[in-house]
Coordinates of C-alpha atoms and ligand atoms in Angstrom, one line a residue:
X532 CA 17.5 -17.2 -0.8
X533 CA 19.7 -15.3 -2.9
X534 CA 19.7 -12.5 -1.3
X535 CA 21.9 -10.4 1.6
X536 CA 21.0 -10.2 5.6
X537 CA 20.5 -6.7 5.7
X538 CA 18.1 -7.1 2.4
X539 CA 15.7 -9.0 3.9
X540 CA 16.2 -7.5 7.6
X541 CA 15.0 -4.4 5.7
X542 CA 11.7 -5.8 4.0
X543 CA 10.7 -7.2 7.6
X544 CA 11.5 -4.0 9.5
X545 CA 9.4 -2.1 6.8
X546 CA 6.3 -4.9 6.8
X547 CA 6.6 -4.7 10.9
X548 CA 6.5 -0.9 10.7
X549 CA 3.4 -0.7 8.5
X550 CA 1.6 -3.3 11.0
X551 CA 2.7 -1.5 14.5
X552 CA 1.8 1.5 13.0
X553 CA -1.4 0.6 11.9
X554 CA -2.2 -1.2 14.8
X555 CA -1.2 1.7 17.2
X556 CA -3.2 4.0 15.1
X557 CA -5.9 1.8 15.6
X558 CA -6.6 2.2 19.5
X559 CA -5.7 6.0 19.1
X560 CA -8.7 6.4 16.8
X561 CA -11.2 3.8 18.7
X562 CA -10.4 5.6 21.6
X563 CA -11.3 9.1 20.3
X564 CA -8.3 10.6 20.7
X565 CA -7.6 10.9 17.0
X566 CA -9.9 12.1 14.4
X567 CA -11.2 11.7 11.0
X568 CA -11.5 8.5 10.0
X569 CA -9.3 5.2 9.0
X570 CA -8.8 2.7 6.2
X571 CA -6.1 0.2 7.3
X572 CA -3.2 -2.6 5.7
X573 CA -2.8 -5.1 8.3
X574 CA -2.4 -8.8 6.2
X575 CA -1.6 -6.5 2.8
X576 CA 2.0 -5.2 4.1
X577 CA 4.1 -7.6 1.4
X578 CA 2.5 -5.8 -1.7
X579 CA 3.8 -2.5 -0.3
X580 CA 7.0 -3.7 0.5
X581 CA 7.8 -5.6 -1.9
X582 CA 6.9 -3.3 -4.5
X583 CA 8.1 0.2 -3.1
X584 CA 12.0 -2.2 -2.3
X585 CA 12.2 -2.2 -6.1
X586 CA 11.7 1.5 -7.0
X587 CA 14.6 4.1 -7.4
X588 CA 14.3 7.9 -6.6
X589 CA 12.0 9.7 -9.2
X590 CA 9.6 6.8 -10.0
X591 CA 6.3 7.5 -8.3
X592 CA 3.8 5.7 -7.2
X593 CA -0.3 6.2 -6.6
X594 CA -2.7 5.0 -4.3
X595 CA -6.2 4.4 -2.8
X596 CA -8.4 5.3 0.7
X597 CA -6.0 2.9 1.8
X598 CA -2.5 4.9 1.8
X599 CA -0.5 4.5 5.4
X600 CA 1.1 1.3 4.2
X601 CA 2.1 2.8 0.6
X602 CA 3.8 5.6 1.8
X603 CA 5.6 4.0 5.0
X604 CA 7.2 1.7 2.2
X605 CA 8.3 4.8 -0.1
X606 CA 9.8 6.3 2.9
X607 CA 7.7 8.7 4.2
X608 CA 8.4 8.7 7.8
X609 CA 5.8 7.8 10.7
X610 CA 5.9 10.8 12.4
X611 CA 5.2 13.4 9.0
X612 CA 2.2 10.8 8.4
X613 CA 0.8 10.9 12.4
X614 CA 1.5 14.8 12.4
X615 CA -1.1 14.1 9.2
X616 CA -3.5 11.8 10.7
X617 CA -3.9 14.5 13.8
X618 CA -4.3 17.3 11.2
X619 CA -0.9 19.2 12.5
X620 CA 0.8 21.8 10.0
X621 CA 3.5 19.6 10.7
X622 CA 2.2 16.8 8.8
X623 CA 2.8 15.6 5.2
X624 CA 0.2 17.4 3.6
X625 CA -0.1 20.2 6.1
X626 CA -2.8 18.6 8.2
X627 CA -5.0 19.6 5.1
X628 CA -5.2 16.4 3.6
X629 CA -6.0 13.7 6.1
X630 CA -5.6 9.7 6.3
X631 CA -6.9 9.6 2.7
X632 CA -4.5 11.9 1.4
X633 CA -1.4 11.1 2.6
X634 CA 1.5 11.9 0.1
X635 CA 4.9 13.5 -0.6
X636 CA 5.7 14.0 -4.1
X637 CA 9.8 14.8 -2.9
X638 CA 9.8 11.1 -1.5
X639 CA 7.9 9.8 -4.6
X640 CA 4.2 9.5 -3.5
X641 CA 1.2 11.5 -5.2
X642 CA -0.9 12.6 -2.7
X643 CA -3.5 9.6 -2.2
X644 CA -6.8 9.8 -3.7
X645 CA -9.6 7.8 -2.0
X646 CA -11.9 7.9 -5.5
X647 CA -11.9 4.0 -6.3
X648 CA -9.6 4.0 -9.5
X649 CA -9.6 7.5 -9.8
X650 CA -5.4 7.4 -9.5
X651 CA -5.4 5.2 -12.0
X652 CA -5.3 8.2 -14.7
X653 CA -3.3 9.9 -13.0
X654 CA -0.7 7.7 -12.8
X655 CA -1.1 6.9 -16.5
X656 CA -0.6 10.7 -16.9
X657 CA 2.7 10.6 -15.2
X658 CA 4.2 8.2 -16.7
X659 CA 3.5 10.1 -19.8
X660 CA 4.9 13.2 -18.6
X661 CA 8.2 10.6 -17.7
X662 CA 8.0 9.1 -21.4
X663 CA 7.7 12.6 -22.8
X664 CA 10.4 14.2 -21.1
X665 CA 12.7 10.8 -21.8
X666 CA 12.9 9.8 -18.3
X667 CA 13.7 6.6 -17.2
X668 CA 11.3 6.7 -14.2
X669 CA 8.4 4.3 -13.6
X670 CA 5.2 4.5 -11.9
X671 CA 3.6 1.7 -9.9
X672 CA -0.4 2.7 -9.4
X673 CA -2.0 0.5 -6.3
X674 CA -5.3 -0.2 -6.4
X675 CA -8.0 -2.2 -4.3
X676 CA -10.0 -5.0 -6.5
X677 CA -13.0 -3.3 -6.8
X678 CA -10.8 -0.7 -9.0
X679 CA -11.2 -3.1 -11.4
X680 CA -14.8 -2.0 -12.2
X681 CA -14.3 1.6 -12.7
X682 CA -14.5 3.3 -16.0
X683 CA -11.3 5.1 -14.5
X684 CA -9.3 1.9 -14.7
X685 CA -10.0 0.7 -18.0
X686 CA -9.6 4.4 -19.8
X687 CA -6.3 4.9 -17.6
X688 CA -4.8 1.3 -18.4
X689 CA -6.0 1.2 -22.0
X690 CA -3.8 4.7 -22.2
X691 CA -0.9 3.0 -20.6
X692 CA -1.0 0.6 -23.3
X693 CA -1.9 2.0 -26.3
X694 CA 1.5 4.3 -25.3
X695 CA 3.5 1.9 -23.9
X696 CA 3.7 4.0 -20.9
X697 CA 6.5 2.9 -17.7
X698 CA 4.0 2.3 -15.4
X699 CA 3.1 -1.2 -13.5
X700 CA -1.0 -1.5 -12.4
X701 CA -1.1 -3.4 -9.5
X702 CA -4.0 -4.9 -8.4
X703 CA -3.7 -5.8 -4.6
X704 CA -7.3 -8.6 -4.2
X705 CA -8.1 -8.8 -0.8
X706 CA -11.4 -10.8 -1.9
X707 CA -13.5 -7.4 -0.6
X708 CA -14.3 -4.6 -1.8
X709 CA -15.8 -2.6 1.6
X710 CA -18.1 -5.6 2.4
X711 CA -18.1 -7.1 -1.3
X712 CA -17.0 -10.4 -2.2
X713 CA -14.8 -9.9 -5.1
X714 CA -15.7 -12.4 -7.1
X715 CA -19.5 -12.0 -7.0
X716 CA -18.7 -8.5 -8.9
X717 CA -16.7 -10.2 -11.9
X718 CA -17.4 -13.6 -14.4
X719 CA -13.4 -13.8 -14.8
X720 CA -11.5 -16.1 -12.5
X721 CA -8.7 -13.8 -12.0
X722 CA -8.8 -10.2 -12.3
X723 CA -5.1 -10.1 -14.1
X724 CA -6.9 -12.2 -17.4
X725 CA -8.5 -8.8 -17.9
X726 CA -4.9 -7.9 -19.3
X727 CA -6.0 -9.2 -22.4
X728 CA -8.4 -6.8 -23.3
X729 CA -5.8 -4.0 -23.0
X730 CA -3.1 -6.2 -25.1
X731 CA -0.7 -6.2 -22.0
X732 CA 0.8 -8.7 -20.0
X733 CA -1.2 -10.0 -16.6
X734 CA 0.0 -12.3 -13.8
X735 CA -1.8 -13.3 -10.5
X736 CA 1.0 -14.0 -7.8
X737 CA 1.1 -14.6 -4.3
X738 CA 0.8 -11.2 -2.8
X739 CA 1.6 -12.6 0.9
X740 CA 5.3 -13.6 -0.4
X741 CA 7.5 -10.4 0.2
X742 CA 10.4 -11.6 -2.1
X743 CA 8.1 -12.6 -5.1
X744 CA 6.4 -9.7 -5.2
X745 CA 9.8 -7.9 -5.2
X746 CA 10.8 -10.4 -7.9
X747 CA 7.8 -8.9 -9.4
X748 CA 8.3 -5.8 -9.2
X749 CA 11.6 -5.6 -10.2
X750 CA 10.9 -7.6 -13.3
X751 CA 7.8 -6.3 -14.3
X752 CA 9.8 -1.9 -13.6
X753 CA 12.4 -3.3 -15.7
X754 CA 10.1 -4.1 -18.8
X755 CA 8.5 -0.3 -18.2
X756 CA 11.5 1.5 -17.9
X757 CA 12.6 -0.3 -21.5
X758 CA 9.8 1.2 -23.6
X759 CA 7.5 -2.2 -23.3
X760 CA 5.0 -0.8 -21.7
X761 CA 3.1 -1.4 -18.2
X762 CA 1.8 -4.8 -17.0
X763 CA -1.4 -5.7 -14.9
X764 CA -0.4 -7.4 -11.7
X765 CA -2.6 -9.0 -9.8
X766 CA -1.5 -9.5 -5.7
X767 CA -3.9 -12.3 -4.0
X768 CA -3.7 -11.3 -0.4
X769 CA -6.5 -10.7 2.7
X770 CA -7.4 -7.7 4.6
X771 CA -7.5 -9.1 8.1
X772 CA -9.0 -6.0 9.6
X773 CA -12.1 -3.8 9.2
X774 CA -12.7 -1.9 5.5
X775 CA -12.7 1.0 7.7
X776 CA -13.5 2.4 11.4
X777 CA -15.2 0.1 13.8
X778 CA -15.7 -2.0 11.1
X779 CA -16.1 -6.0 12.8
X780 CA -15.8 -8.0 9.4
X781 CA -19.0 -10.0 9.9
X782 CA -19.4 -10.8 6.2
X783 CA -16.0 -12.2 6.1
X784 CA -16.8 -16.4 6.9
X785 CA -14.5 -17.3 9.7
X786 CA -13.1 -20.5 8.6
X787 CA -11.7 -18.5 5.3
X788 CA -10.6 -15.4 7.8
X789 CA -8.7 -18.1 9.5
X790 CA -7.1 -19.8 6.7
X791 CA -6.2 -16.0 6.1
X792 CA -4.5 -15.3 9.1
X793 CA -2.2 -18.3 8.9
X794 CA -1.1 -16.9 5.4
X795 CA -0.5 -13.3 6.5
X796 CA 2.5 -11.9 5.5
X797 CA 4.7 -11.3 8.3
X798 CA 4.2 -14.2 10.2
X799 CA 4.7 -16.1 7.2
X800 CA 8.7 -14.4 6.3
X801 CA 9.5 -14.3 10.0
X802 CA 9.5 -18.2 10.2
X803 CA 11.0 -17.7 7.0
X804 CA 13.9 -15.9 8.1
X805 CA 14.1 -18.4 11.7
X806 CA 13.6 -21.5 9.1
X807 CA 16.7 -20.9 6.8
X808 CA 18.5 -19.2 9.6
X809 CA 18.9 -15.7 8.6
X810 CA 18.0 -14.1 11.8
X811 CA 17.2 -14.8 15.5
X812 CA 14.3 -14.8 17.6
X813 CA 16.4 -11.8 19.6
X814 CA 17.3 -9.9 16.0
X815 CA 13.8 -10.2 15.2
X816 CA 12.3 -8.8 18.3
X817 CA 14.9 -6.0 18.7
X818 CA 13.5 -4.8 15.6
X819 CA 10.2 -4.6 16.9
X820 CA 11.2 -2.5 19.7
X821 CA 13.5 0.1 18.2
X822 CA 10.0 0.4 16.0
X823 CA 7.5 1.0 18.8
X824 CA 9.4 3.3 20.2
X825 CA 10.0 5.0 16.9
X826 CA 6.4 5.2 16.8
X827 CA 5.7 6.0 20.4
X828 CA 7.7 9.3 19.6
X829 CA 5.9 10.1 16.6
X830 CA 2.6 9.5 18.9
X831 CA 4.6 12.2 21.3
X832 CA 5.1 14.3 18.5
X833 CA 2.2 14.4 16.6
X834 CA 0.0 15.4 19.5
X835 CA 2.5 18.1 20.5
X836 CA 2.8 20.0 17.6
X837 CA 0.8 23.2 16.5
X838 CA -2.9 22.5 15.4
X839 CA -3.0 24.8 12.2
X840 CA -4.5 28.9 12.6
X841 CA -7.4 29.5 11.3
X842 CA -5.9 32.2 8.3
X843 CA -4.1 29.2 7.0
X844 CA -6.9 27.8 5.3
X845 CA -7.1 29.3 2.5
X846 CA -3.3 29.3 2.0
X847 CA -2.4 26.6 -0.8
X848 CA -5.9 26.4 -2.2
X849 CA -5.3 26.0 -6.3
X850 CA -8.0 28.8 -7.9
Ligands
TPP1864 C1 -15.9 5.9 -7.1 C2 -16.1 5.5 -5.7 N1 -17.2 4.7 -5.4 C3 -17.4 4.3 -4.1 C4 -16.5 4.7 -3.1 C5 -16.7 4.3 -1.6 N2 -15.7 3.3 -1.3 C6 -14.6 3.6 -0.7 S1 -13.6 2.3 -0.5 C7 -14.6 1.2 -1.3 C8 -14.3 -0.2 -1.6 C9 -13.1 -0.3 -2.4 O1 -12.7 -1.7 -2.5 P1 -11.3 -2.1 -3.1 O2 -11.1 -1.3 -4.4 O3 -11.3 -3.6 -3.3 O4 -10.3 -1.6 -2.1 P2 -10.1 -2.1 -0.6 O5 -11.0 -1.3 0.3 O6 -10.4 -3.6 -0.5 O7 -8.6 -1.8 -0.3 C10 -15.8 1.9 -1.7 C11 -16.9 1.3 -2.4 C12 -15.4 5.6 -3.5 N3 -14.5 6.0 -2.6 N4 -15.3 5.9 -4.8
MG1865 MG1 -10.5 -5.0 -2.0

């Protein structure tokens, strides 16, 4: 692979961040000692990664009910998102937004919005804002398949078009929407030929392949940033958890849930990396463990910290 060590060291920590995080949160939820309520990214982690890798400071990206992935690939750290997820002051929105919220607009993220498609717009909205004020920033809106059906999405990427707006739409098909199959919902074959309509460019890749979707990404940010306009890419990946809490996935047929979780993501780059030599077993695993215990202290934290006072709640209301 073209590319250095510490590169592709960096797109395995961030993938093996997203899933021990996810997976930690996990038990601290099931076992009631978290609240609210969870959508998580285990097998989606390459989309994330491999997307946020290409992005500079000032682009911006959007997202969906599904956030904790998206913003531990832009940089927001674990322990600003668990201060969130335990509704702390000290989290990233205050403790006032929640799992479904999560966001930092100083580290590039919009607050998430858990409306299917309703980023969409918004995203479309700022990249006018960065075409207006002749920035050369991008944004990169996530959304879930079932997006796709939204009167959102095709008024927010028919706006990207007609203006030629720097912004990528990217599609990440995990075959579901909640307990949907996909492909029950739509005639077309692959949700990127839906491009057409909008008179942009649409590709279908392999979503579970960190380095193409950064390939991807950077090719697809460079064509945005230059004034041609956004493009509709289409991840093909698998949720191998529940759409949300205590959700046990009956609907998904086991022998395709399987073939799934042979093709997941970080499995998949880590005999990658052993394969072509570019790391050891003990590099590999080192990483892991500096990251649990990053995560063990944002656990620490998160539960420490001030729960918010109760004349704060009307503080940073917009009337
Ligand atoms: C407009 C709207 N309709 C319904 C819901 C309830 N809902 C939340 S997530 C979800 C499924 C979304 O599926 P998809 O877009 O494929 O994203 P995924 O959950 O697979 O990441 C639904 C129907 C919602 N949040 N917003
Ligand atoms: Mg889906």
């Amino acid at each position: 692979m073209p590319y250095e060590k510490e590169f592709l060291l960096s797109l395995y920590r961030k993938m093996v961040l997203i899933r021990k995080f996810e997976e930690r949160i996990k038990y601290l939820f099931l076992e009631g000692i978290m609240p609210g309520t969870i959508h998580q990214y285990q097998g989606q982690e390459a989309i994330a990664v491999g997307f946020c890798s290409a992005l500079e400071a000032g682009d911006v990206i959007t997202s969906t009910h599904r956030p904790h992935g998206h913003a531990l690939a832009r940089g927001l750290s674990a322990a600003s998102i668990l201060h969130e997820l335990f509704g702390k002051t000290t989290g990233c929105c205050k403790g006032k937004g929640g799992s479904m919220h999560i966001g930092d607009l100083e580290k590039g993220m919009a607050p998430a919005i858990a409306i299917v498609a309703g980023a969409v717009p918004m995203a479309t909205g700022m990249a006018l804002a960065f075409k207006m004020k002749k920035q050369t920033h991008a944004a990169v809106c996530f959304v879930g398949d079932g997006a796709v059906n939204e009167g959102a999405f095709h008024e927010g990427v028919n706006m990207g078009a007609v203006w030629a707006l720097p912004v990528v739409y990217v599609i990440e098909n995990n075959l579901y929407a909640a307990s949907t199959p996909t492909f029950e919902m739509v005639r077309v074959k692959k949700l990127s030929d839906r491009a057409a309509c909008y008179g942009i460019p649409g590709v279908t890749i392999d979503g579970n392949d960190v380095v193409g979707v950064f390939e991807t990404a950077q090719e697809t940010l460079k064509r945005a940033r230059s004034g041609q306009g956004p493009t509709l890419v289409e991840c093909m990946t698998y949720r191998i958890t529940g759409h949300s809490r205590r959700d046990p996935c009956h609907y998904q047929p086991e022998d395709e849930r399987k073939s799934a979780i042979q093709q997941e993501p970080i499995a998949r780059f880590r005999n990658h990396l052993l394969a072509d030599q570019l790391a050891s077993e003990g590099e590999l695993d080192a990483i892991g463990r500096d990251i649990d215990a990053e995560i063990e202290e944002a656990v620490r934290s998160a539960m420490a910290a001030p729960d918010p006072a109760p004349e704060d709640a009307l503080n940073d209301l917009y009337v």
